[in-house]
């Protein structure tokens, strides 16, 4: 018996070892050549993840929320005329803080509070300036109304590091406000794959109970931790945090959710971190505008009733690759940007566009 087997990839016949049985399905990792081929995104990025029919039209009521990357999804859809309920002036926390609910516990709390009337025993919810967001009934009812109207939930997961109230085991949205911190009861930990997978399933079951025909799309934010509260490097802690969430999503999708044809995963994390040499701006946290744009064009192509053709998407990806190459060769200021992150430390090179440099300076003032 031969020790090699032939297979076809990107129109070429290749050989690999055949020592072990490979099963009925073998999807190979792309090469640099793969990235240049027509249909690359369909064949290598979203393969096996697509809905039978794109569920989103311009009229479909959508609620995107979760981590900070949710704001990119929200703004892209708003700019293209989609019906994003969180941008319609609703007086609820998902609309006000929809990109600040960075862990699965916080996301689950909103569904349980709105639909089931489950009120946390302690103050867990705080705004960007540490202000207390209470459990006001009018806000809860506004949340109920929006969730009941929604046909597509797009939920972005951010991190698995959590602060919690030890006596009640309740998890905060983010960290504990400094003036409220009590070391006797406020603790920090890394939540587990099992916990996060369970939270996702509880979210799915609540949506099926109250909105049985709604679509549920999960995605993972590529934005890394700004800092870790663990006694280790933030780079390693971030790798753990994202790995926990990605594994939790996969475990969740291999359970009952895997047979739920109205539940999906979109690979934002993989698009940003796997397809580019220099996906992040100088702060190494926020993706470049062209990276966000191609990520969202992939989403719109396959999850929305859009006019984006296969050729359009290929051309957009080729342009994003070109801009990525320009960043690698000439630095962060070689490409268009919609904002400059604070404290990034990059400096525009001599001869680069003056308007770009002015934009950078004004954003830091």
mmCIF file of C-alpha atoms in Angstrom:
data_model
loop_
_atom_site.group_PDB
_atom_site.id
_atom_site.type_symbol
_atom_site.label_atom_id
_atom_site.label_comp_id
_atom_site.label_asym_id
_atom_site.label_seq_id
_atom_site.Cartn_x
_atom_site.Cartn_y
_atom_site.Cartn_z
ATOM 1 C CA UNK A 1 0.000 0.000 0.000
ATOM 2 C CA UNK A 2 1.326 3.470 -0.911
ATOM 3 C CA UNK A 3 2.428 5.764 1.904
ATOM 4 C CA UNK A 4 1.192 8.798 -0.048
ATOM 5 C CA UNK A 5 -2.194 9.985 -1.226
ATOM 6 C CA UNK A 6 -2.992 12.540 -3.898
ATOM 7 C CA UNK A 7 -5.476 15.314 -3.277
ATOM 8 C CA UNK A 8 -6.558 18.466 -5.060
ATOM 9 C CA UNK A 9 -6.203 21.937 -3.554
ATOM 10 C CA UNK A 10 -6.652 25.219 -5.400
ATOM 11 C CA UNK A 11 -6.736 23.414 -8.736
ATOM 12 C CA UNK A 12 -3.447 21.596 -8.162
ATOM 13 C CA UNK A 13 -2.826 17.931 -7.446
ATOM 14 C CA UNK A 14 -0.709 17.533 -4.315
ATOM 15 C CA UNK A 15 0.604 14.603 -2.293
ATOM 16 C CA UNK A 16 0.641 13.969 1.423
ATOM 17 C CA UNK A 17 1.314 11.020 3.697
ATOM 18 C CA UNK A 18 -1.393 8.418 4.108
ATOM 19 C CA UNK A 19 -0.198 6.673 7.257
ATOM 20 C CA UNK A 20 -3.471 7.314 9.071
ATOM 21 C CA UNK A 21 -7.081 7.250 7.918
ATOM 22 C CA UNK A 22 -8.249 10.793 7.134
ATOM 23 C CA UNK A 23 -12.003 10.267 7.326
ATOM 24 C CA UNK A 24 -14.596 11.352 4.818
ATOM 25 C CA UNK A 25 -13.849 15.083 5.161
ATOM 26 C CA UNK A 26 -10.436 16.729 5.005
ATOM 27 C CA UNK A 27 -10.377 20.524 4.687
ATOM 28 C CA UNK A 28 -6.789 21.688 4.268
ATOM 29 C CA UNK A 29 -5.323 24.892 5.677
ATOM 30 C CA UNK A 30 -4.887 27.616 3.040
ATOM 31 C CA UNK A 31 -1.537 28.554 1.561
ATOM 32 C CA UNK A 32 -0.501 32.025 0.413
ATOM 33 C CA UNK A 33 -1.560 30.974 -3.076
ATOM 34 C CA UNK A 34 -5.012 30.057 -1.758
ATOM 35 C CA UNK A 35 -5.598 33.653 -0.677
ATOM 36 C CA UNK A 36 -5.327 34.837 -4.288
ATOM 37 C CA UNK A 37 -7.903 32.453 -5.739
ATOM 38 C CA UNK A 38 -11.486 33.312 -6.590
ATOM 39 C CA UNK A 39 -13.873 32.052 -3.927
ATOM 40 C CA UNK A 40 -11.182 31.834 -1.240
ATOM 41 C CA UNK A 41 -13.408 33.348 1.466
ATOM 42 C CA UNK A 42 -16.267 30.986 0.664
ATOM 43 C CA UNK A 43 -14.076 27.878 0.463
ATOM 44 C CA UNK A 44 -11.671 28.510 3.347
ATOM 45 C CA UNK A 45 -13.302 30.952 5.774
ATOM 46 C CA UNK A 46 -17.075 30.472 5.943
ATOM 47 C CA UNK A 47 -17.237 26.898 4.653
ATOM 48 C CA UNK A 48 -19.607 24.881 6.853
ATOM 49 C CA UNK A 49 -20.867 27.935 8.744
ATOM 50 C CA UNK A 50 -23.444 29.444 6.394
ATOM 51 C CA UNK A 51 -27.230 29.589 6.742
ATOM 52 C CA UNK A 52 -29.254 27.922 3.994
ATOM 53 C CA UNK A 53 -30.732 31.312 3.098
ATOM 54 C CA UNK A 54 -29.414 34.731 4.207
ATOM 55 C CA UNK A 55 -31.753 35.684 7.092
ATOM 56 C CA UNK A 56 -31.327 39.477 7.061
ATOM 57 C CA UNK A 57 -33.064 41.978 4.805
ATOM 58 C CA UNK A 58 -33.087 45.763 5.124
ATOM 59 C CA UNK A 59 -36.364 45.457 7.061
ATOM 60 C CA UNK A 60 -35.293 42.691 9.472
ATOM 61 C CA UNK A 61 -35.184 43.936 13.105
ATOM 62 C CA UNK A 62 -31.633 43.304 14.375
ATOM 63 C CA UNK A 63 -30.117 43.552 17.867
ATOM 64 C CA UNK A 64 -26.292 43.373 17.922
ATOM 65 C CA UNK A 65 -24.584 43.566 21.319
ATOM 66 C CA UNK A 66 -21.876 42.140 23.552
ATOM 67 C CA UNK A 67 -18.230 43.179 23.481
ATOM 68 C CA UNK A 68 -16.743 46.365 22.023
ATOM 69 C CA UNK A 69 -16.442 44.765 18.574
ATOM 70 C CA UNK A 70 -20.256 44.704 18.459
ATOM 71 C CA UNK A 71 -20.135 48.452 17.824
ATOM 72 C CA UNK A 72 -18.335 47.811 14.514
ATOM 73 C CA UNK A 73 -21.038 45.369 13.450
ATOM 74 C CA UNK A 74 -23.760 47.764 14.545
ATOM 75 C CA UNK A 75 -22.315 50.801 12.760
ATOM 76 C CA UNK A 76 -21.667 48.961 9.505
ATOM 77 C CA UNK A 77 -25.257 47.709 9.344
ATOM 78 C CA UNK A 78 -26.656 51.134 10.246
ATOM 79 C CA UNK A 79 -24.548 52.821 7.556
ATOM 80 C CA UNK A 80 -25.986 50.443 4.969
ATOM 81 C CA UNK A 81 -29.580 51.013 5.925
ATOM 82 C CA UNK A 82 -30.358 47.892 7.930
ATOM 83 C CA UNK A 83 -32.949 47.966 10.704
ATOM 84 C CA UNK A 84 -30.760 48.021 13.827
ATOM 85 C CA UNK A 85 -33.036 48.360 16.866
ATOM 86 C CA UNK A 86 -30.243 49.410 19.228
ATOM 87 C CA UNK A 87 -29.824 52.625 17.206
ATOM 88 C CA UNK A 88 -33.460 53.728 17.368
ATOM 89 C CA UNK A 89 -33.355 55.650 20.651
ATOM 90 C CA UNK A 90 -34.515 52.828 22.921
ATOM 91 C CA UNK A 91 -34.065 53.567 26.627
ATOM 92 C CA UNK A 92 -32.434 50.343 27.730
ATOM 93 C CA UNK A 93 -28.983 49.114 28.656
ATOM 94 C CA UNK A 94 -28.475 47.026 25.532
ATOM 95 C CA UNK A 95 -28.885 50.204 23.481
ATOM 96 C CA UNK A 96 -26.778 52.354 25.818
ATOM 97 C CA UNK A 97 -24.105 49.801 26.756
ATOM 98 C CA UNK A 98 -24.475 47.150 24.071
ATOM 99 C CA UNK A 99 -20.743 47.101 23.391
ATOM 100 C CA UNK A 100 -19.826 46.944 27.076
ATOM 101 C CA UNK A 101 -21.303 43.584 28.068
ATOM 102 C CA UNK A 102 -18.101 41.734 27.444
ATOM 103 C CA UNK A 103 -18.700 38.326 29.038
ATOM 104 C CA UNK A 104 -21.363 35.653 28.556
ATOM 105 C CA UNK A 105 -22.646 36.072 32.118
ATOM 106 C CA UNK A 106 -23.491 39.744 31.518
ATOM 107 C CA UNK A 107 -25.205 38.941 28.219
ATOM 108 C CA UNK A 108 -27.266 36.169 29.811
ATOM 109 C CA UNK A 109 -28.268 38.533 32.644
ATOM 110 C CA UNK A 110 -29.987 40.875 30.173
ATOM 111 C CA UNK A 111 -32.161 38.104 28.740
ATOM 112 C CA UNK A 112 -33.015 36.673 32.167
ATOM 113 C CA UNK A 113 -33.803 40.101 33.614
ATOM 114 C CA UNK A 114 -35.955 41.179 30.681
ATOM 115 C CA UNK A 115 -37.902 38.029 29.915
ATOM 116 C CA UNK A 116 -37.850 36.164 33.245
ATOM 117 C CA UNK A 117 -37.776 39.085 35.686
ATOM 118 C CA UNK A 118 -34.633 37.740 37.368
ATOM 119 C CA UNK A 119 -33.058 40.606 39.323
ATOM 120 C CA UNK A 120 -29.443 40.324 40.573
ATOM 121 C CA UNK A 121 -29.069 40.487 44.354
ATOM 122 C CA UNK A 122 -26.327 43.141 44.232
ATOM 123 C CA UNK A 123 -25.343 46.042 41.971
ATOM 124 C CA UNK A 124 -23.529 44.426 39.036
ATOM 125 C CA UNK A 125 -24.131 46.817 36.172
ATOM 126 C CA UNK A 126 -22.093 49.990 35.722
ATOM 127 C CA UNK A 127 -21.629 52.453 32.880
ATOM 128 C CA UNK A 128 -18.421 53.572 31.201
ATOM 129 C CA UNK A 129 -17.780 56.062 34.036
ATOM 130 C CA UNK A 130 -18.593 53.522 36.770
ATOM 131 C CA UNK A 131 -22.080 54.958 37.306
ATOM 132 C CA UNK A 132 -24.570 52.447 38.720
ATOM 133 C CA UNK A 133 -27.182 51.126 36.305
ATOM 134 C CA UNK A 134 -30.007 49.878 38.493
ATOM 135 C CA UNK A 135 -32.802 47.441 37.807
ATOM 136 C CA UNK A 136 -35.405 50.010 36.809
ATOM 137 C CA UNK A 137 -38.722 48.531 35.671
ATOM 138 C CA UNK A 138 -39.158 51.035 32.836
ATOM 139 C CA UNK A 139 -35.731 50.102 31.475
ATOM 140 C CA UNK A 140 -36.567 46.413 31.814
ATOM 141 C CA UNK A 141 -39.819 46.874 29.899
ATOM 142 C CA UNK A 142 -38.006 48.758 27.149
ATOM 143 C CA UNK A 143 -35.601 45.817 26.927
ATOM 144 C CA UNK A 144 -38.516 43.370 26.736
ATOM 145 C CA UNK A 145 -40.134 45.364 23.941
ATOM 146 C CA UNK A 146 -36.919 45.437 21.911
ATOM 147 C CA UNK A 147 -36.150 41.743 22.400
ATOM 148 C CA UNK A 148 -39.713 40.811 21.467
ATOM 149 C CA UNK A 149 -39.408 42.811 18.258
ATOM 150 C CA UNK A 150 -36.025 41.384 17.274
ATOM 151 C CA UNK A 151 -35.750 38.780 14.502
ATOM 152 C CA UNK A 152 -31.938 38.461 14.452
ATOM 153 C CA UNK A 153 -29.691 38.579 17.526
ATOM 154 C CA UNK A 154 -25.983 39.116 16.783
ATOM 155 C CA UNK A 155 -24.036 38.438 19.977
ATOM 156 C CA UNK A 156 -20.312 39.173 20.181
ATOM 157 C CA UNK A 157 -18.269 37.552 22.938
ATOM 158 C CA UNK A 158 -15.300 39.447 24.327
ATOM 159 C CA UNK A 159 -13.424 37.834 27.202
ATOM 160 C CA UNK A 160 -13.541 35.046 29.752
ATOM 161 C CA UNK A 161 -11.821 36.898 32.611
ATOM 162 C CA UNK A 162 -14.504 38.014 35.077
ATOM 163 C CA UNK A 163 -14.916 39.857 38.360
ATOM 164 C CA UNK A 164 -17.619 38.466 40.618
ATOM 165 C CA UNK A 165 -19.355 38.964 43.947
ATOM 166 C CA UNK A 166 -18.286 35.962 46.007
ATOM 167 C CA UNK A 167 -21.276 35.680 48.406
ATOM 168 C CA UNK A 168 -23.789 35.620 45.534
ATOM 169 C CA UNK A 169 -21.451 34.261 42.807
ATOM 170 C CA UNK A 170 -22.861 36.980 40.524
ATOM 171 C CA UNK A 171 -20.629 38.302 37.721
ATOM 172 C CA UNK A 172 -20.081 41.990 36.927
ATOM 173 C CA UNK A 173 -20.328 43.464 33.434
ATOM 174 C CA UNK A 174 -16.648 44.319 33.553
ATOM 175 C CA UNK A 175 -14.457 45.226 36.555
ATOM 176 C CA UNK A 176 -15.617 46.556 39.931
ATOM 177 C CA UNK A 177 -15.711 50.373 40.344
ATOM 178 C CA UNK A 178 -12.784 51.450 42.523
ATOM 179 C CA UNK A 179 -14.930 53.200 45.118
ATOM 180 C CA UNK A 180 -17.088 50.075 45.548
ATOM 181 C CA UNK A 181 -14.328 47.485 45.663
ATOM 182 C CA UNK A 182 -14.446 45.219 48.720
ATOM 183 C CA UNK A 183 -11.594 42.689 48.758
ATOM 184 C CA UNK A 184 -13.562 40.503 51.156
ATOM 185 C CA UNK A 185 -16.275 39.832 48.593
ATOM 186 C CA UNK A 186 -15.115 40.975 45.137
ATOM 187 C CA UNK A 187 -12.969 38.346 43.437
ATOM 188 C CA UNK A 188 -11.422 37.669 40.055
ATOM 189 C CA UNK A 189 -11.217 34.452 38.044
ATOM 190 C CA UNK A 190 -11.039 33.005 34.552
ATOM 191 C CA UNK A 191 -14.360 31.437 33.626
ATOM 192 C CA UNK A 192 -14.262 27.957 32.123
ATOM 193 C CA UNK A 193 -15.192 26.564 28.729
ATOM 194 C CA UNK A 194 -18.044 24.634 30.359
ATOM 195 C CA UNK A 195 -19.446 27.740 32.082
ATOM 196 C CA UNK A 196 -19.414 29.794 28.905
ATOM 197 C CA UNK A 197 -20.851 27.008 26.780
ATOM 198 C CA UNK A 198 -23.638 26.590 29.340
ATOM 199 C CA UNK A 199 -24.358 30.333 29.271
ATOM 200 C CA UNK A 200 -24.654 30.265 25.477
ATOM 201 C CA UNK A 201 -27.087 27.369 25.635
ATOM 202 C CA UNK A 202 -29.178 29.152 28.278
ATOM 203 C CA UNK A 203 -29.283 32.227 26.021
ATOM 204 C CA UNK A 204 -30.365 30.075 23.087
ATOM 205 C CA UNK A 205 -33.107 28.371 25.084
ATOM 206 C CA UNK A 206 -34.490 31.702 26.314
ATOM 207 C CA UNK A 207 -34.606 33.026 22.763
ATOM 208 C CA UNK A 208 -36.329 29.846 21.582
ATOM 209 C CA UNK A 209 -38.845 30.199 24.433
ATOM 210 C CA UNK A 210 -39.765 33.823 23.766
ATOM 211 C CA UNK A 211 -38.739 34.326 20.110
ATOM 212 C CA UNK A 212 -38.847 30.793 18.645
ATOM 213 C CA UNK A 213 -38.345 31.893 15.033
ATOM 214 C CA UNK A 214 -35.563 34.407 15.663
ATOM 215 C CA UNK A 215 -32.077 33.876 14.282
ATOM 216 C CA UNK A 216 -29.144 33.774 16.681
ATOM 217 C CA UNK A 217 -25.653 34.578 15.378
ATOM 218 C CA UNK A 218 -22.646 34.315 17.684
ATOM 219 C CA UNK A 219 -19.246 35.763 16.902
ATOM 220 C CA UNK A 220 -15.997 36.267 18.809
ATOM 221 C CA UNK A 221 -14.343 39.661 19.076
ATOM 222 C CA UNK A 222 -10.751 39.752 17.789
ATOM 223 C CA UNK A 223 -9.960 42.750 20.025
ATOM 224 C CA UNK A 224 -7.489 41.554 22.683
ATOM 225 C CA UNK A 225 -7.389 42.332 26.375
ATOM 226 C CA UNK A 226 -6.162 45.818 27.213
ATOM 227 C CA UNK A 227 -4.740 44.385 30.428
ATOM 228 C CA UNK A 228 -5.073 41.192 32.398
ATOM 229 C CA UNK A 229 -5.700 40.893 36.125
ATOM 230 C CA UNK A 230 -3.730 37.648 36.180
ATOM 231 C CA UNK A 231 -0.116 37.512 37.343
ATOM 232 C CA UNK A 232 1.173 36.710 33.865
ATOM 233 C CA UNK A 233 1.813 38.433 30.545
ATOM 234 C CA UNK A 234 -1.224 39.974 28.897
ATOM 235 C CA UNK A 235 -0.312 38.293 25.602
ATOM 236 C CA UNK A 236 -0.555 34.835 27.165
ATOM 237 C CA UNK A 237 -3.632 35.743 29.199
ATOM 238 C CA UNK A 238 -5.366 36.998 26.073
ATOM 239 C CA UNK A 239 -4.564 33.755 24.243
ATOM 240 C CA UNK A 240 -6.236 31.852 27.077
ATOM 241 C CA UNK A 241 -9.221 34.212 27.227
ATOM 242 C CA UNK A 242 -9.977 33.945 23.507
ATOM 243 C CA UNK A 243 -9.285 30.203 23.423
ATOM 244 C CA UNK A 244 -11.767 29.589 26.230
ATOM 245 C CA UNK A 245 -14.494 31.475 24.374
ATOM 246 C CA UNK A 246 -13.778 29.958 20.965
ATOM 247 C CA UNK A 247 -13.759 26.470 22.483
ATOM 248 C CA UNK A 248 -16.987 27.272 24.350
ATOM 249 C CA UNK A 249 -18.689 28.343 21.121
ATOM 250 C CA UNK A 250 -17.548 25.161 19.398
ATOM 251 C CA UNK A 251 -18.703 22.983 22.286
ATOM 252 C CA UNK A 252 -22.030 24.826 22.261
ATOM 253 C CA UNK A 253 -22.422 24.333 18.494
ATOM 254 C CA UNK A 254 -21.680 20.615 18.838
ATOM 255 C CA UNK A 255 -24.555 20.269 21.290
ATOM 256 C CA UNK A 256 -28.276 20.854 20.661
ATOM 257 C CA UNK A 257 -27.456 24.169 18.969
ATOM 258 C CA UNK A 258 -25.819 22.200 16.169
ATOM 259 C CA UNK A 259 -29.210 20.931 15.033
ATOM 260 C CA UNK A 260 -30.888 24.311 15.510
ATOM 261 C CA UNK A 261 -30.978 25.651 11.948
ATOM 262 C CA UNK A 262 -31.639 29.156 13.297
ATOM 263 C CA UNK A 263 -28.387 29.324 15.298
ATOM 264 C CA UNK A 264 -25.096 30.232 13.593
ATOM 265 C CA UNK A 265 -21.471 31.194 14.154
ATOM 266 C CA UNK A 266 -19.729 33.890 12.115
ATOM 267 C CA UNK A 267 -15.887 33.815 12.164
ATOM 268 C CA UNK A 268 -14.981 37.464 12.828
ATOM 269 C CA UNK A 269 -12.092 36.380 15.028
ATOM 270 C CA UNK A 270 -10.642 34.131 12.345
ATOM 271 C CA UNK A 271 -11.030 36.741 9.593
ATOM 272 C CA UNK A 272 -9.143 39.409 11.522
ATOM 273 C CA UNK A 273 -6.425 37.287 13.106
ATOM 274 C CA UNK A 274 -5.928 34.695 10.379
ATOM 275 C CA UNK A 275 -5.981 36.527 7.043
ATOM 276 C CA UNK A 276 -3.729 39.550 7.534
ATOM 277 C CA UNK A 277 -0.088 40.311 8.355
ATOM 278 C CA UNK A 278 -0.874 43.549 10.223
ATOM 279 C CA UNK A 279 -4.564 43.543 11.150
ATOM 280 C CA UNK A 280 -4.296 45.881 14.155
ATOM 281 C CA UNK A 281 -3.505 49.576 14.447
ATOM 282 C CA UNK A 282 -0.541 50.880 16.410
ATOM 283 C CA UNK A 283 -2.172 50.066 19.750
ATOM 284 C CA UNK A 284 -2.292 46.406 18.642
ATOM 285 C CA UNK A 285 -5.919 46.220 19.760
ATOM 286 C CA UNK A 286 -8.184 47.972 17.258
ATOM 287 C CA UNK A 287 -8.356 46.473 13.754
ATOM 288 C CA UNK A 288 -7.568 48.710 10.799
ATOM 289 C CA UNK A 289 -10.593 50.085 8.932
ATOM 290 C CA UNK A 290 -9.985 47.901 5.857
ATOM 291 C CA UNK A 291 -9.886 44.794 8.068
ATOM 292 C CA UNK A 292 -13.203 45.650 9.724
ATOM 293 C CA UNK A 293 -14.717 46.482 6.350
ATOM 294 C CA UNK A 294 -13.866 43.164 4.683
ATOM 295 C CA UNK A 295 -15.010 41.297 7.797
ATOM 296 C CA UNK A 296 -18.388 42.993 7.562
ATOM 297 C CA UNK A 297 -18.639 42.622 3.777
ATOM 298 C CA UNK A 298 -18.197 38.870 4.223
ATOM 299 C CA UNK A 299 -20.983 38.955 6.803
ATOM 300 C CA UNK A 300 -23.243 41.018 4.559
ATOM 301 C CA UNK A 301 -22.581 38.785 1.554
ATOM 302 C CA UNK A 302 -23.538 35.547 3.291
ATOM 303 C CA UNK A 303 -25.952 36.577 6.057
ATOM 304 C CA UNK A 304 -27.832 39.450 4.378
ATOM 305 C CA UNK A 305 -29.915 39.783 1.230
ATOM 306 C CA UNK A 306 -27.343 42.053 -0.349
ATOM 307 C CA UNK A 307 -26.230 42.907 -3.869
ATOM 308 C CA UNK A 308 -22.603 41.920 -3.160
ATOM 309 C CA UNK A 309 -21.514 39.438 -5.848
ATOM 310 C CA UNK A 310 -18.761 36.829 -5.620
ATOM 311 C CA UNK A 311 -16.586 39.035 -7.824
ATOM 312 C CA UNK A 312 -17.314 42.072 -5.629
ATOM 313 C CA UNK A 313 -16.224 40.177 -2.528
ATOM 314 C CA UNK A 314 -13.071 38.867 -4.203
ATOM 315 C CA UNK A 315 -12.191 42.423 -5.269
ATOM 316 C CA UNK A 316 -12.811 43.777 -1.760
ATOM 317 C CA UNK A 317 -10.584 41.116 -0.243
ATOM 318 C CA UNK A 318 -7.831 41.810 -2.781
ATOM 319 C CA UNK A 319 -7.992 45.512 -1.889
ATOM 320 C CA UNK A 320 -7.832 44.698 1.834
ATOM 321 C CA UNK A 321 -4.780 42.512 1.191
ATOM 322 C CA UNK A 322 -3.121 45.364 -0.706
ATOM 323 C CA UNK A 323 -3.735 47.766 2.179
ATOM 324 C CA UNK A 324 -2.420 45.168 4.605
ATOM 325 C CA UNK A 325 0.760 44.950 2.534
ATOM 326 C CA UNK A 326 1.080 48.730 2.606
ATOM 327 C CA UNK A 327 0.878 48.722 6.399
ATOM 328 C CA UNK A 328 3.545 46.017 6.578
ATOM 329 C CA UNK A 329 5.853 47.973 4.264
ATOM 330 C CA UNK A 330 5.173 51.613 5.151
ATOM 331 C CA UNK A 331 3.573 51.651 8.594
ATOM 332 C CA UNK A 332 0.153 52.264 10.071
ATOM 333 C CA UNK A 333 -0.337 55.711 8.566
ATOM 334 C CA UNK A 334 0.038 54.432 5.007
ATOM 335 C CA UNK A 335 -3.649 53.471 4.861
ATOM 336 C CA UNK A 336 -6.953 55.315 5.455
ATOM 337 C CA UNK A 337 -8.290 55.340 8.998
ATOM 338 C CA UNK A 338 -11.531 56.467 10.600
ATOM 339 C CA UNK A 339 -9.897 57.228 13.971
ATOM 340 C CA UNK A 340 -6.585 56.937 15.800
ATOM 341 C CA UNK A 341 -6.392 55.018 19.073
ATOM 342 C CA UNK A 342 -5.100 56.901 22.080
ATOM 343 C CA UNK A 343 -1.651 56.108 23.376
ATOM 344 C CA UNK A 344 -0.732 53.927 20.418
ATOM 345 C CA UNK A 345 2.760 55.311 20.086
ATOM 346 C CA UNK A 346 3.001 55.223 16.283
ATOM 347 C CA UNK A 347 4.377 58.226 14.427
ATOM 348 C CA UNK A 348 3.538 59.133 10.843
ATOM 349 C CA UNK A 349 6.571 58.867 8.603
ATOM 350 C CA UNK A 350 7.915 61.895 6.705
ATOM 351 C CA UNK A 351 6.091 62.371 3.435
ATOM 352 C CA UNK A 352 2.917 60.589 4.467
ATOM 353 C CA UNK A 353 -0.391 62.314 3.929
ATOM 354 C CA UNK A 354 -0.696 65.530 5.976
ATOM 355 C CA UNK A 355 -4.437 65.063 6.460
ATOM 356 C CA UNK A 356 -3.799 61.656 7.983
ATOM 357 C CA UNK A 357 -1.297 63.170 10.422
ATOM 358 C CA UNK A 358 -3.700 65.975 11.332
ATOM 359 C CA UNK A 359 -6.433 63.420 11.983
ATOM 360 C CA UNK A 360 -4.070 61.523 14.264
ATOM 361 C CA UNK A 361 -3.115 64.618 16.253
ATOM 362 C CA UNK A 362 -6.672 65.854 16.682
ATOM 363 C CA UNK A 363 -7.896 62.474 17.889
ATOM 364 C CA UNK A 364 -5.322 62.519 20.712
ATOM 365 C CA UNK A 365 -6.097 66.027 21.907
#
